[in-house]
Short mmCIF file of C-alpha atoms and ligand atoms in Angstrom, two decimals:
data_model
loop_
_atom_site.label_atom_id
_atom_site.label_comp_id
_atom_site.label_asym_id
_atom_site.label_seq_id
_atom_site.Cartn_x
_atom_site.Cartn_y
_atom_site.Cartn_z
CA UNK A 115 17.84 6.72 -2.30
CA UNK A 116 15.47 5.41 -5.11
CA UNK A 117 14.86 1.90 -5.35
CA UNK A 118 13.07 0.07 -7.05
CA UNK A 119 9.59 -0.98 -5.59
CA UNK A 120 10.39 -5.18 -6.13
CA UNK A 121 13.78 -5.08 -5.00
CA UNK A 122 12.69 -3.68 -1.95
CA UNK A 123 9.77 -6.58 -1.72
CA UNK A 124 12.39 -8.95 -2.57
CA UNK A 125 15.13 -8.40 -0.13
CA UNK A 126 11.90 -7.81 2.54
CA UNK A 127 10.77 -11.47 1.41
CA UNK A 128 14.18 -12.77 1.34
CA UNK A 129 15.18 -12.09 4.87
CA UNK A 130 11.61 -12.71 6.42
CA UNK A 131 10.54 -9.42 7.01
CA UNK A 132 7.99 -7.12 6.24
CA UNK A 133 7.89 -3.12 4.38
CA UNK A 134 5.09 -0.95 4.93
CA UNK A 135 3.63 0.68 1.35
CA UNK A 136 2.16 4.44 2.25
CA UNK A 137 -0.69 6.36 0.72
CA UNK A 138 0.45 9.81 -0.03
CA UNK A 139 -1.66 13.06 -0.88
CA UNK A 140 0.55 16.46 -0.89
CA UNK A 141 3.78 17.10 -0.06
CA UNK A 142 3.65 17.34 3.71
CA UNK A 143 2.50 13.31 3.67
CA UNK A 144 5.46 12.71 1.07
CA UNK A 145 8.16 14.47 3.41
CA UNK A 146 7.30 12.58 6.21
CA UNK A 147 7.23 9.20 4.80
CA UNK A 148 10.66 9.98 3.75
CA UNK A 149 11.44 10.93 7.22
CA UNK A 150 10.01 7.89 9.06
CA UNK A 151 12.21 5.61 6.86
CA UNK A 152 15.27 7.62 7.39
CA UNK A 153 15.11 7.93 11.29
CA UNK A 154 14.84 3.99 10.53
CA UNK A 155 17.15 3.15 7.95
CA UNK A 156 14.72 0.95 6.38
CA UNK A 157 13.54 0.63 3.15
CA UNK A 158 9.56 1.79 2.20
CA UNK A 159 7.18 2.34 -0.46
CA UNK A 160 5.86 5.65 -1.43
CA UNK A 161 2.55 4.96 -3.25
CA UNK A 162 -0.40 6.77 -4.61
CA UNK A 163 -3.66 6.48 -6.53
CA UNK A 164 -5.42 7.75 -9.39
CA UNK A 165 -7.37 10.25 -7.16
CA UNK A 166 -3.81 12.02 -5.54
CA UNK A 167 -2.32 12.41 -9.58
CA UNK A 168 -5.67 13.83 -10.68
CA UNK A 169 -5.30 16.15 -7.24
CA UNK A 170 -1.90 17.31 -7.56
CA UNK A 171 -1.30 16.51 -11.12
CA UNK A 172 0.34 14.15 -12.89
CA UNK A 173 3.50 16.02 -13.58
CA UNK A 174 3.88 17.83 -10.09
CA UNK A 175 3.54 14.36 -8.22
CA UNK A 176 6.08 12.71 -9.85
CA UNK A 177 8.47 15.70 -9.55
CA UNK A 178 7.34 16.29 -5.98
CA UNK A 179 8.34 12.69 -4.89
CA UNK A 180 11.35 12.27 -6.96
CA UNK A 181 12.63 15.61 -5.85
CA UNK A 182 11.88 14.41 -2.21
CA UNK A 183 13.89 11.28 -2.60
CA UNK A 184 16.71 12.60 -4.64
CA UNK A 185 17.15 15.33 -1.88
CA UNK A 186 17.43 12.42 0.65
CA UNK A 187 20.01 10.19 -1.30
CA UNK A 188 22.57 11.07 0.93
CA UNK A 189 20.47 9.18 3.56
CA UNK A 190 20.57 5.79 1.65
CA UNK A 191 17.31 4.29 2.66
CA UNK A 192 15.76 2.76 -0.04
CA UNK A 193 12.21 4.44 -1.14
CA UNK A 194 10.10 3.24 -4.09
CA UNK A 195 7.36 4.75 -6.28
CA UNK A 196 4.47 2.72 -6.76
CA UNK A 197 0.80 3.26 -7.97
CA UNK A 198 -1.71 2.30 -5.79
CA UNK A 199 -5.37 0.74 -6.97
CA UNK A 200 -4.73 1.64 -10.43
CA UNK A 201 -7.88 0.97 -12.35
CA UNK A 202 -6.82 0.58 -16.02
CA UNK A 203 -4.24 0.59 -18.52
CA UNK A 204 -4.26 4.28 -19.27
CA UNK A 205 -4.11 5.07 -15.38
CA UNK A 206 -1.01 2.68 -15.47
CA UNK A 207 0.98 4.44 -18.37
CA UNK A 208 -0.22 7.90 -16.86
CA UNK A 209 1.74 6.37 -13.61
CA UNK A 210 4.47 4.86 -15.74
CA UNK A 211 5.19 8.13 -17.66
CA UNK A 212 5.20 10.19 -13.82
CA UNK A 213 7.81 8.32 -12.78
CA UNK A 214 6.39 4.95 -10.95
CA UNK A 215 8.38 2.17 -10.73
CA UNK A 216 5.71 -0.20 -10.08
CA UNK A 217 1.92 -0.25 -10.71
CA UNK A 218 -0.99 -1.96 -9.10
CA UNK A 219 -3.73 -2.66 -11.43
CA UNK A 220 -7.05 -3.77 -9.64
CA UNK A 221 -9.36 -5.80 -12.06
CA UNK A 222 -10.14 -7.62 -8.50
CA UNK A 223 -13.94 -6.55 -8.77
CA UNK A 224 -14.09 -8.41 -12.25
CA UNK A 225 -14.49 -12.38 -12.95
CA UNK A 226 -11.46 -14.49 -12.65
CA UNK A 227 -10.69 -14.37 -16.44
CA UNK A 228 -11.62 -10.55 -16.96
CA UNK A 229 -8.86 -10.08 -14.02
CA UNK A 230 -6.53 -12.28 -15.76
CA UNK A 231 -6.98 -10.24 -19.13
CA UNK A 232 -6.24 -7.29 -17.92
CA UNK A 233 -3.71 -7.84 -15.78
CA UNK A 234 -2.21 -9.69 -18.82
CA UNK A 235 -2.46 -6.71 -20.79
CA UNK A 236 -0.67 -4.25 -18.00
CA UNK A 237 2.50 -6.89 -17.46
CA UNK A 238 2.66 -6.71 -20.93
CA UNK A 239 2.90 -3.42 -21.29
CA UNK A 240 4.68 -2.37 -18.06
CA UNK A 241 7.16 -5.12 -18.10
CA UNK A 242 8.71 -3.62 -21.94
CA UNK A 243 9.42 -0.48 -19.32
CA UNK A 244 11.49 -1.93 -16.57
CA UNK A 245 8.43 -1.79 -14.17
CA UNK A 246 7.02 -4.37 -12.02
CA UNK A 247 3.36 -5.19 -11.58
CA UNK A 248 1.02 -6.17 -8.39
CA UNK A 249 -2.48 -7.73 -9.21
CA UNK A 250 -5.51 -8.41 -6.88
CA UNK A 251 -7.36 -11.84 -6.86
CA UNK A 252 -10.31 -12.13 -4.26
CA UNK A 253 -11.34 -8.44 -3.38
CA UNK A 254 -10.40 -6.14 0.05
CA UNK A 255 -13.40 -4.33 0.26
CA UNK A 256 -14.22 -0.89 1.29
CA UNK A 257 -16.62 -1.35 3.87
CA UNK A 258 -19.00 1.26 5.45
CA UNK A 259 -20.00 1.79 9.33
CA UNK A 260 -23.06 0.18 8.93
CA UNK A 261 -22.77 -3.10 6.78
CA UNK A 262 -23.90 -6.49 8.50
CA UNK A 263 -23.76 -9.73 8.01
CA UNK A 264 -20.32 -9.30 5.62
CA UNK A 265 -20.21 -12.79 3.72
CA UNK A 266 -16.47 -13.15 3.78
CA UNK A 267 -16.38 -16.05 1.12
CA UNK A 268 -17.34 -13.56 -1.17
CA UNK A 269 -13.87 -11.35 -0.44
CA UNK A 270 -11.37 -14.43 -0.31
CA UNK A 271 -8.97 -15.23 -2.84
CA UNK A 272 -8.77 -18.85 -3.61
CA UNK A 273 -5.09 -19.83 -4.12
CA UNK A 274 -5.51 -22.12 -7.49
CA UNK A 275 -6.65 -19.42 -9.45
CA UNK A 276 -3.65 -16.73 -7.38
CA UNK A 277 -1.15 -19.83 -8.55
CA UNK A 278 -2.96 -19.58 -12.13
CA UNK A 279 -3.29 -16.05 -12.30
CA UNK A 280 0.14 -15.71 -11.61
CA UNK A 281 1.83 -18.25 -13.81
CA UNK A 282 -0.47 -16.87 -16.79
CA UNK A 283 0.39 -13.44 -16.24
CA UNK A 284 4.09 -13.26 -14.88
CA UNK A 285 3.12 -10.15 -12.77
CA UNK A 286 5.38 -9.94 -9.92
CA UNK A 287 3.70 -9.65 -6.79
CA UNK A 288 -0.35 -10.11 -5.37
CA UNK A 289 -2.70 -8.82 -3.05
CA UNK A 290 -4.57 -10.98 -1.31
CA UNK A 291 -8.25 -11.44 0.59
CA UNK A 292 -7.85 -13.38 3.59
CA UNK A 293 -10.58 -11.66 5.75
CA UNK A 294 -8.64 -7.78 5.40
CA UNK A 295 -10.77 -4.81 4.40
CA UNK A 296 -9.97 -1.41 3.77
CA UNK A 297 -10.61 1.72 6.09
CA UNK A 298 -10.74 1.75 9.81
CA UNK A 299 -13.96 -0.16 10.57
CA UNK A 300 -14.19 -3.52 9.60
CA UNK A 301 -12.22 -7.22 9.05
CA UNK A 302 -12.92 -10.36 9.26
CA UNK A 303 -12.81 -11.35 13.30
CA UNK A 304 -10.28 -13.53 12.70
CA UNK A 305 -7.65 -13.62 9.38
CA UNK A 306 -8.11 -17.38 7.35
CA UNK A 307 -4.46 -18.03 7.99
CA UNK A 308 -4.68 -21.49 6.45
CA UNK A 309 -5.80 -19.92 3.28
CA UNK A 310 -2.41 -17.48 3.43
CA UNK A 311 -0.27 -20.61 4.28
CA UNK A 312 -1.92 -21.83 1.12
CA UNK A 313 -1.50 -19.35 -1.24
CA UNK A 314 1.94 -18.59 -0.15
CA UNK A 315 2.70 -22.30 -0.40
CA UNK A 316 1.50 -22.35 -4.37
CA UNK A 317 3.43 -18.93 -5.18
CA UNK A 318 6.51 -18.99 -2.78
CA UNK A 319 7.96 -16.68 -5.13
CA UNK A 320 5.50 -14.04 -5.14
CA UNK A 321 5.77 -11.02 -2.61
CA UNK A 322 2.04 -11.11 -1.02
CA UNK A 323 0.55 -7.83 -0.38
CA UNK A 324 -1.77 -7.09 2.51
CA UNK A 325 -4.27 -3.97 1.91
CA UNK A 326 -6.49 -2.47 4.55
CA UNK A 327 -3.24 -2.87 7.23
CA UNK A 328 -4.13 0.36 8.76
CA UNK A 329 -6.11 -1.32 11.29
CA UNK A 330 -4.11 -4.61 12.36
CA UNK A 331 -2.58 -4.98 15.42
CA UNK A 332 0.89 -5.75 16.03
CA UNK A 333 0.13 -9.45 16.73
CA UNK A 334 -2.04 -9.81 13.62
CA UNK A 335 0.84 -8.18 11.51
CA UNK A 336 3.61 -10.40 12.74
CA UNK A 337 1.03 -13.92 12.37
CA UNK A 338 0.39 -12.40 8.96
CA UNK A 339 4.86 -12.30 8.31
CA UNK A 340 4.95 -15.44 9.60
CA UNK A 341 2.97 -17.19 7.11
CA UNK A 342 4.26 -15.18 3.98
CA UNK A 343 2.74 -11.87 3.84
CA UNK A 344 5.60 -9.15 2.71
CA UNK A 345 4.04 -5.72 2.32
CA UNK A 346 1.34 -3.78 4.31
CA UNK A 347 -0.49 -1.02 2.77
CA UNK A 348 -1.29 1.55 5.18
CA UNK A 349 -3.85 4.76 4.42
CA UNK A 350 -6.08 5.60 6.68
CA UNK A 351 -3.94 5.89 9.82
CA UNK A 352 -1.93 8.31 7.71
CA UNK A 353 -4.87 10.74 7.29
CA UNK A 354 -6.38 9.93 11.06
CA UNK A 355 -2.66 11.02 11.71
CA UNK A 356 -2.48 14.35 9.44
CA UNK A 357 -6.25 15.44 9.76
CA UNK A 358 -6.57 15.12 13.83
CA UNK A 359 -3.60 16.90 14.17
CA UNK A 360 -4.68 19.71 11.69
CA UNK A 361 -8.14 19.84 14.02
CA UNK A 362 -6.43 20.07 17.22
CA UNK A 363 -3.92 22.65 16.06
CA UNK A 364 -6.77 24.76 14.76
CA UNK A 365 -9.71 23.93 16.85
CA UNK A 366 -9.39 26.78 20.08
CA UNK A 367 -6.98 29.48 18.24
CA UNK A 368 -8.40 31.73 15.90
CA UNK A 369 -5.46 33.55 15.57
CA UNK A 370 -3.57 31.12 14.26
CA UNK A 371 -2.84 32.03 10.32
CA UNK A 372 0.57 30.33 9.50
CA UNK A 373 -0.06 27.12 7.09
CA UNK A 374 3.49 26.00 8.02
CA UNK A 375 3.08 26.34 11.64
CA UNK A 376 -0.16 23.86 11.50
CA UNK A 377 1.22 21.54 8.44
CA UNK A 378 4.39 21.15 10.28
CA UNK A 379 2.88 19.36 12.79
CA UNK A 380 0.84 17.42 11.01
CA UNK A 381 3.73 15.95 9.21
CA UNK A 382 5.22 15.21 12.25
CA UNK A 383 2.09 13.42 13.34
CA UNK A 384 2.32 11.44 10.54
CA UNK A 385 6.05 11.09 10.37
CA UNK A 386 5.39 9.27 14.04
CA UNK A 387 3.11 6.61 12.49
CA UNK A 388 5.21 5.89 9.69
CA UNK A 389 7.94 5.39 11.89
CA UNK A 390 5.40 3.25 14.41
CA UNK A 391 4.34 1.07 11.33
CA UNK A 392 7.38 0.27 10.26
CA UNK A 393 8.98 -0.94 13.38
CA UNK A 394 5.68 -2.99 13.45
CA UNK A 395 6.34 -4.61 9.58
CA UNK A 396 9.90 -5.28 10.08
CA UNK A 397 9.74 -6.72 13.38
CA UNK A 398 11.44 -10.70 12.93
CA UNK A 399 10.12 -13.75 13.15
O1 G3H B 185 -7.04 1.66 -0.88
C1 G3H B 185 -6.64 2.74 -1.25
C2 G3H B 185 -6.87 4.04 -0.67
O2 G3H B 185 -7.09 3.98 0.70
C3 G3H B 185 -7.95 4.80 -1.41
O3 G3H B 185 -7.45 6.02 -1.55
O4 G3H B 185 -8.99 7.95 -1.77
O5 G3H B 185 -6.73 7.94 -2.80
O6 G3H B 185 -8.52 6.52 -3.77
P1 G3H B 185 -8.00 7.17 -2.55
P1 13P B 186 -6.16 1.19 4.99
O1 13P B 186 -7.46 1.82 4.59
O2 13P B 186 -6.36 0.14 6.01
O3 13P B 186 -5.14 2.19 5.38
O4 13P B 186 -5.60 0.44 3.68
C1 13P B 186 -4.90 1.17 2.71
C2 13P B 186 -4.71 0.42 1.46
O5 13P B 186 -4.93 -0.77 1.34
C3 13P B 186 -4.22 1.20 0.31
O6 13P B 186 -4.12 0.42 -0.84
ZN1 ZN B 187 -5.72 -1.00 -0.99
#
């Protein structure tokens, strides 16, 4: 069933727990996040960034996920559409016009008013539509193999300008640096809780979004619920999930020819972490 994207981070906030947002690529990733949350009966997000439209198209994404969920409505479990790491206004009407429900835009790498400009500009703009907005303040960085000596300060989002940034901007929900980073290699040893409790205390209001969850452990994840944090985005489990199956399906038979036979299981692979993550996100206080 489609939902919208800040209900679903509403009622999650509400009741105290937690929804996992997932990275899509094709249609095989799409299927099976559908699946997860229906052998669950909970609620997720379907999102995806600039680089999956320009892959599949704008058009054929949108189709290909609302299709998806519309063929599932008989199910009932409530799946939004949201754009992931969207990088400026015309990304977020391109995202707006294939059917998203809610857009991220990322101005995180710019300076605290630059952020707050553009961000102004896209609640502006996507709020006229019916669709809700997450910002970034502080940065989750992308971090290679090989960095050293990460200076975390650099990465954390201070919670006076979050409460500022939100109050000037009305967007409706915020991801936040408290020591995560993207990809499957790095994060801060330990999370700055106290700077979540504060954040969360200045913006009780405001589903807080934790990116770079691929990598957190269930006892992280349910420290993080504890002290406010609503939505995990997960990626690059997904694709550990889909491409490792893909290599050991193909790696010792040559014969094997069938797409289906090989994508099958790959979806299933990553049906299984969906379903793994979200029994993680959810679990209560
Ligand atoms: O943080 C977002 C994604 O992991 C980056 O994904 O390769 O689709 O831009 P992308
Ligand atoms: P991971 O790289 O940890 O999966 O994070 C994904 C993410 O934050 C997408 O926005
Ligand atoms: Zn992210």
């Amino acid at each position: 069933m489609r939902e919208k994207t800040l209900n679903i981070l509403q009622a999650a906030q509400k009741r105290g727990y937690a929804v996992g947002a997932f990275n899509v690529t094709n249609l095989e990733t799409i299927q099976a996040v559908v699946e997860g949350a229906n052998r669950l009966k909970s609620p997720c997000i379907i999102q995806a960034t600039n680089k999956t439209m320009v892959y599949l198209g704008d058009k054929i994404l949108g189709e290909m996920v609302n299709l998806v969920i519309e063929n599932n409505s008989d199910k009932k479990t409530p799946i939004g559409f949201h754009l992931d790491h969207g990088a400026s206004l015309d990304e977020v009407i391109r995202a707006i016009d294939l059917g998203m429900d809610s857009v991220m835009i990322d101005a995180s790498r710019k300076n605290f008013q630059e952020n707050l400009r553009i961000t102004q500009q896209v609640v502006a703009y996507a709020h006229k539509r019916g669709v809700a907005v997450q910002a970034e303040l502080g940065n989750v960085p992308y971090l290679g193999r090989e960095e050293q000596n990460i200076n975390w300060e650099e990465f954390m989002t201070d919670p006076e300008e979050a409460k500022q940034l939100v109050e000037e901007s009305g967007v409706d929900a915020l991801a936040v640096g408290i020591g995560n980073a993207h990809g499957f290699f790095r994060e801060r040893e330990l999370p700055d809780w106290d700077r979540l409790i504060k954040i969360k205390k200045l913006i009780p209001n405001i589903p807080l979004i934790l990116h770079g969850a691929s990598d957190w452990s269930a006892e992280k994840v349910s420290q993080a619920v504890d002290r406010g944090i609503t939505c995990f985005n997960v990626d690059t489990d997904l694709r550990i999930a889909f491409i490792t199956s893909l290599r050991d399906s193909l790696k010792d038979d040559y014969g094997l020819v069938d797409p289906r036979k090989v994508l099958s299981k790959a979806r299933e692979k990553v049906q299984e972490k969906v379903q793994e993550k979200i029994l993680m996100f959810a679990r209560k206080k």
